[in-house]
Amino acid sequence: MDSQMMIEALPQYLQAMVLTLKLASGGILLALLIGMMISLISFFSLPFLKQVASGYVAISRNTPLLIQLFFLYYGLPRIGIRLEKETVGLIGLAFLGGGYMSEAFRGGIDSVSTIQIENGQAIGLSKSQLARFIILPQALANSVPAIGATILFLLKETSIFSAIAIMDLTNVTRDLIGMYYLTREYLLMLVISYAIILIPLSVLISLIERKVRYGIFGS
């Protein structure tokens, strides 16, 4: 193992890690917003929009991120729409994640017991009041495990960004291996870089899940 070359590559990995986290954070936040909107459209059964939302979820969940990125980066310029690489990565991650987040929220909404909804209707709550005071607070809490798993999934999916030449961790590793042929060294640095991101986040999500579970069940 050439430790000296690994040390010299640290600035490039740190820069790539910052870019990866920046794009991942933006994509995940947008995915959460999209997922929430899609789940609310389904809950309120809004005409036409519900069909559009169902079609979006089907497309986003059943097409690979790589194909989505290729469409945005190589396909849209054919009709005169050109986007920066980072913007394509952000939109692609949000598009993919929104479908998964909507299913996470939907599962949380479905987990709210029917008796609570019927009790709310019995005291005269409207559908929007039911959503605000009874369904959404519990649905968000019940969705935490699925949301956490989706966040980790989307972070790992950032490795696909190298396909459109975004200088993320995977692309930096590939370039360095191509220049210096130190496969073991740079792959090890890639693994360590993702571990630095994912392991603390995984622990944090587990702690949040326990807090939420304790708040709901008391143990």
Short mmCIF file of C-alpha atoms in Angstrom, two decimals:
data_model
loop_
_atom_site.label_atom_id
_atom_site.label_comp_id
_atom_site.label_asym_id
_atom_site.label_seq_id
_atom_site.Cartn_x
_atom_site.Cartn_y
_atom_site.Cartn_z
CA MET A 1 0.00 0.00 0.00
CA ASP A 2 1.43 3.37 -1.05
CA SER A 3 0.44 5.52 1.93
CA GLN A 4 2.21 8.58 0.55
CA MET A 5 0.05 8.62 -2.58
CA MET A 6 -3.04 8.14 -0.43
CA ILE A 7 -2.11 11.16 1.69
CA GLU A 8 -1.52 13.25 -1.43
CA ALA A 9 -4.98 12.30 -2.73
CA LEU A 10 -6.74 13.41 0.46
CA PRO A 11 -7.58 16.97 -0.76
CA GLN A 12 -9.26 15.53 -3.86
CA TYR A 13 -11.29 13.09 -1.77
CA LEU A 14 -12.32 15.81 0.67
CA GLN A 15 -13.46 18.03 -2.20
CA ALA A 16 -15.35 15.13 -3.77
CA MET A 17 -16.93 14.28 -0.42
CA VAL A 18 -18.18 17.86 0.00
CA LEU A 19 -19.69 17.82 -3.50
CA THR A 20 -21.27 14.41 -2.90
CA LEU A 21 -22.82 15.56 0.38
CA LYS A 22 -24.01 18.81 -1.17
CA LEU A 23 -25.81 17.08 -4.03
CA ALA A 24 -27.12 14.29 -1.80
CA SER A 25 -28.48 16.75 0.80
CA GLY A 26 -30.25 18.83 -1.83
CA GLY A 27 -31.66 15.78 -3.60
CA ILE A 28 -32.89 14.21 -0.35
CA LEU A 29 -34.60 17.41 0.81
CA LEU A 30 -36.35 17.77 -2.55
CA ALA A 31 -37.30 14.08 -2.44
CA LEU A 32 -38.88 14.57 0.99
CA LEU A 33 -40.93 17.50 -0.28
CA ILE A 34 -42.01 15.61 -3.40
CA GLY A 35 -42.86 12.51 -1.38
CA MET A 36 -44.96 14.53 1.05
CA MET A 37 -46.86 16.25 -1.76
CA ILE A 38 -47.51 12.95 -3.58
CA SER A 39 -48.78 11.28 -0.40
CA LEU A 40 -51.10 14.23 0.33
CA ILE A 41 -52.45 14.16 -3.24
CA SER A 42 -53.21 10.45 -2.80
CA PHE A 43 -54.75 10.99 0.64
CA PHE A 44 -57.10 13.73 -0.53
CA SER A 45 -57.83 11.81 -3.77
CA LEU A 46 -57.47 14.94 -5.88
CA PRO A 47 -58.91 14.28 -9.35
CA PHE A 48 -56.41 14.05 -12.22
CA LEU A 49 -53.49 14.85 -9.90
CA LYS A 50 -53.86 11.45 -8.23
CA GLN A 51 -53.40 9.72 -11.60
CA VAL A 52 -50.41 11.92 -12.40
CA ALA A 53 -48.90 11.14 -8.99
CA SER A 54 -49.41 7.39 -9.48
CA GLY A 55 -47.74 7.57 -12.89
CA TYR A 56 -44.82 9.51 -11.45
CA VAL A 57 -44.29 6.99 -8.66
CA ALA A 58 -44.39 4.09 -11.13
CA ILE A 59 -41.83 5.73 -13.43
CA SER A 60 -39.46 6.94 -10.70
CA ARG A 61 -39.39 3.62 -8.85
CA ASN A 62 -39.15 1.39 -11.91
CA THR A 63 -36.43 3.12 -13.91
CA PRO A 64 -32.74 3.08 -12.89
CA LEU A 65 -31.13 6.35 -11.78
CA LEU A 66 -28.53 5.88 -14.52
CA ILE A 67 -31.22 5.97 -17.22
CA GLN A 68 -32.84 9.01 -15.62
CA LEU A 69 -29.50 10.85 -15.57
CA PHE A 70 -28.79 9.94 -19.20
CA PHE A 71 -32.22 11.22 -20.24
CA LEU A 72 -31.69 14.54 -18.42
CA TYR A 73 -28.08 15.03 -19.49
CA TYR A 74 -28.07 13.65 -23.04
CA GLY A 75 -31.74 13.59 -24.01
CA LEU A 76 -32.98 17.05 -23.03
CA PRO A 77 -30.33 18.90 -25.10
CA ARG A 78 -31.98 17.32 -28.16
CA ILE A 79 -34.97 19.60 -27.52
CA GLY A 80 -32.87 22.61 -26.54
CA ILE A 81 -32.78 22.15 -22.76
CA ARG A 82 -29.24 22.07 -21.36
CA LEU A 83 -28.55 21.58 -17.67
CA GLU A 84 -25.33 21.66 -15.67
CA LYS A 85 -24.01 18.29 -14.53
CA GLU A 86 -24.60 19.07 -10.86
CA THR A 87 -28.16 20.21 -11.60
CA VAL A 88 -28.82 16.97 -13.47
CA GLY A 89 -27.52 14.96 -10.50
CA LEU A 90 -29.71 16.94 -8.10
CA ILE A 91 -32.85 16.57 -10.21
CA GLY A 92 -32.20 12.88 -10.88
CA LEU A 93 -31.74 12.07 -7.20
CA ALA A 94 -34.84 14.07 -6.25
CA PHE A 95 -36.89 12.40 -8.99
CA LEU A 96 -35.85 8.92 -7.91
CA GLY A 97 -36.12 9.66 -4.19
CA GLY A 98 -39.52 11.33 -4.44
CA GLY A 99 -41.13 8.08 -5.53
CA TYR A 100 -39.61 6.14 -2.65
CA MET A 101 -40.36 8.86 -0.10
CA SER A 102 -44.00 8.99 -1.20
CA GLU A 103 -44.32 5.26 -0.53
CA ALA A 104 -42.69 5.72 2.88
CA PHE A 105 -45.22 8.43 3.77
CA ARG A 106 -48.07 6.38 2.33
CA GLY A 107 -47.10 3.46 4.55
CA GLY A 108 -47.10 5.81 7.54
CA ILE A 109 -50.56 7.12 6.65
CA ASP A 110 -51.91 3.59 6.19
CA SER A 111 -50.55 2.64 9.63
CA VAL A 112 -52.87 5.11 11.39
CA SER A 113 -55.71 3.08 12.88
CA THR A 114 -59.15 3.41 11.31
CA ILE A 115 -60.78 3.91 14.70
CA GLN A 116 -58.88 7.17 15.23
CA ILE A 117 -60.03 8.50 11.86
CA GLU A 118 -63.62 7.48 12.60
CA ASN A 119 -63.46 9.15 16.00
CA GLY A 120 -62.18 12.34 14.36
CA GLN A 121 -65.03 12.24 11.86
CA ALA A 122 -67.50 11.63 14.69
CA ILE A 123 -66.51 14.88 16.41
CA GLY A 124 -66.89 16.81 13.17
CA LEU A 125 -63.31 17.16 11.92
CA SER A 126 -62.95 17.91 8.22
CA LYS A 127 -60.60 15.87 6.05
CA SER A 128 -57.93 18.58 6.24
CA GLN A 129 -58.26 18.72 10.03
CA LEU A 130 -58.01 14.94 10.23
CA ALA A 131 -54.82 15.10 8.19
CA ARG A 132 -53.35 17.94 10.25
CA PHE A 133 -54.19 16.82 13.78
CA ILE A 134 -54.51 13.03 13.64
CA ILE A 135 -53.04 11.42 10.55
CA LEU A 136 -49.91 13.38 9.60
CA PRO A 137 -48.28 13.56 13.08
CA GLN A 138 -48.58 9.79 13.49
CA ALA A 139 -47.77 9.06 9.86
CA LEU A 140 -44.52 11.04 10.06
CA ALA A 141 -43.47 9.19 13.20
CA ASN A 142 -44.35 5.80 11.73
CA SER A 143 -42.51 6.66 8.49
CA VAL A 144 -39.16 7.35 10.16
CA PRO A 145 -37.65 3.86 9.57
CA ALA A 146 -38.62 3.85 5.88
CA ILE A 147 -37.47 7.45 5.41
CA GLY A 148 -34.14 6.66 7.08
CA ALA A 149 -33.60 3.63 4.85
CA THR A 150 -34.42 5.72 1.77
CA ILE A 151 -31.96 8.44 2.81
CA LEU A 152 -29.17 5.87 3.10
CA PHE A 153 -30.20 4.35 -0.24
CA LEU A 154 -30.09 7.73 -1.99
CA LEU A 155 -26.69 8.55 -0.51
CA LYS A 156 -25.29 5.33 -1.93
CA GLU A 157 -26.93 6.06 -5.28
CA THR A 158 -24.71 9.16 -5.63
CA SER A 159 -22.01 6.79 -6.88
CA ILE A 160 -23.94 6.76 -10.19
CA PHE A 161 -23.11 10.46 -10.71
CA SER A 162 -19.75 9.48 -12.14
CA ALA A 163 -21.59 8.35 -15.30
CA ILE A 164 -22.14 12.00 -16.27
CA ALA A 165 -18.64 13.12 -15.20
CA ILE A 166 -19.60 14.75 -11.90
CA MET A 167 -16.44 14.76 -9.77
CA ASP A 168 -17.95 12.79 -6.92
CA LEU A 169 -16.11 10.20 -4.84
CA THR A 170 -16.48 7.43 -7.41
CA ASN A 171 -15.32 9.56 -10.33
CA VAL A 172 -12.29 10.86 -8.42
CA THR A 173 -11.36 7.29 -7.55
CA ARG A 174 -11.70 6.17 -11.15
CA ASP A 175 -9.55 9.07 -12.40
CA LEU A 176 -6.81 8.45 -9.84
CA ILE A 177 -6.71 4.73 -10.61
CA GLY A 178 -6.45 5.56 -14.31
CA MET A 179 -3.54 7.91 -13.71
CA TYR A 180 -1.51 6.01 -11.11
CA TYR A 181 -2.76 2.38 -11.30
CA LEU A 182 -3.01 2.18 -7.51
CA THR A 183 -6.27 0.28 -7.44
CA ARG A 184 -6.14 -1.02 -3.88
CA GLU A 185 -5.15 2.31 -2.37
CA TYR A 186 -7.82 4.42 -4.03
CA LEU A 187 -10.59 1.86 -3.69
CA LEU A 188 -9.78 1.68 0.02
CA MET A 189 -10.05 5.46 0.23
CA LEU A 190 -13.40 5.29 -1.58
CA VAL A 191 -14.72 2.73 0.91
CA ILE A 192 -13.46 4.78 3.87
CA SER A 193 -15.00 7.97 2.45
CA TYR A 194 -18.45 6.42 2.10
CA ALA A 195 -18.10 4.78 5.53
CA ILE A 196 -17.34 8.19 7.07
CA ILE A 197 -20.57 9.50 5.57
CA LEU A 198 -22.87 6.51 6.00
CA ILE A 199 -21.94 4.97 9.35
CA PRO A 200 -22.53 8.09 11.52
CA LEU A 201 -25.71 8.83 9.58
CA SER A 202 -26.92 5.27 10.06
CA VAL A 203 -26.29 5.51 13.80
CA LEU A 204 -28.12 8.86 13.95
CA ILE A 205 -31.12 7.44 12.09
CA SER A 206 -31.20 4.45 14.48
CA LEU A 207 -31.21 6.82 17.47
CA ILE A 208 -34.05 8.84 15.95
CA GLU A 209 -36.02 5.64 15.32
CA ARG A 210 -35.59 4.62 18.96
CA LYS A 211 -36.69 8.06 20.17
CA VAL A 212 -39.76 7.94 17.97
CA ARG A 213 -40.58 4.36 18.95
CA TYR A 214 -40.25 5.26 22.63
CA GLY A 215 -42.52 8.24 22.09
CA ILE A 216 -45.16 6.06 20.43
CA PHE A 217 -44.95 2.83 22.41
CA GLY A 218 -43.16 3.91 25.59
CA SER A 219 -40.41 1.28 25.29
#
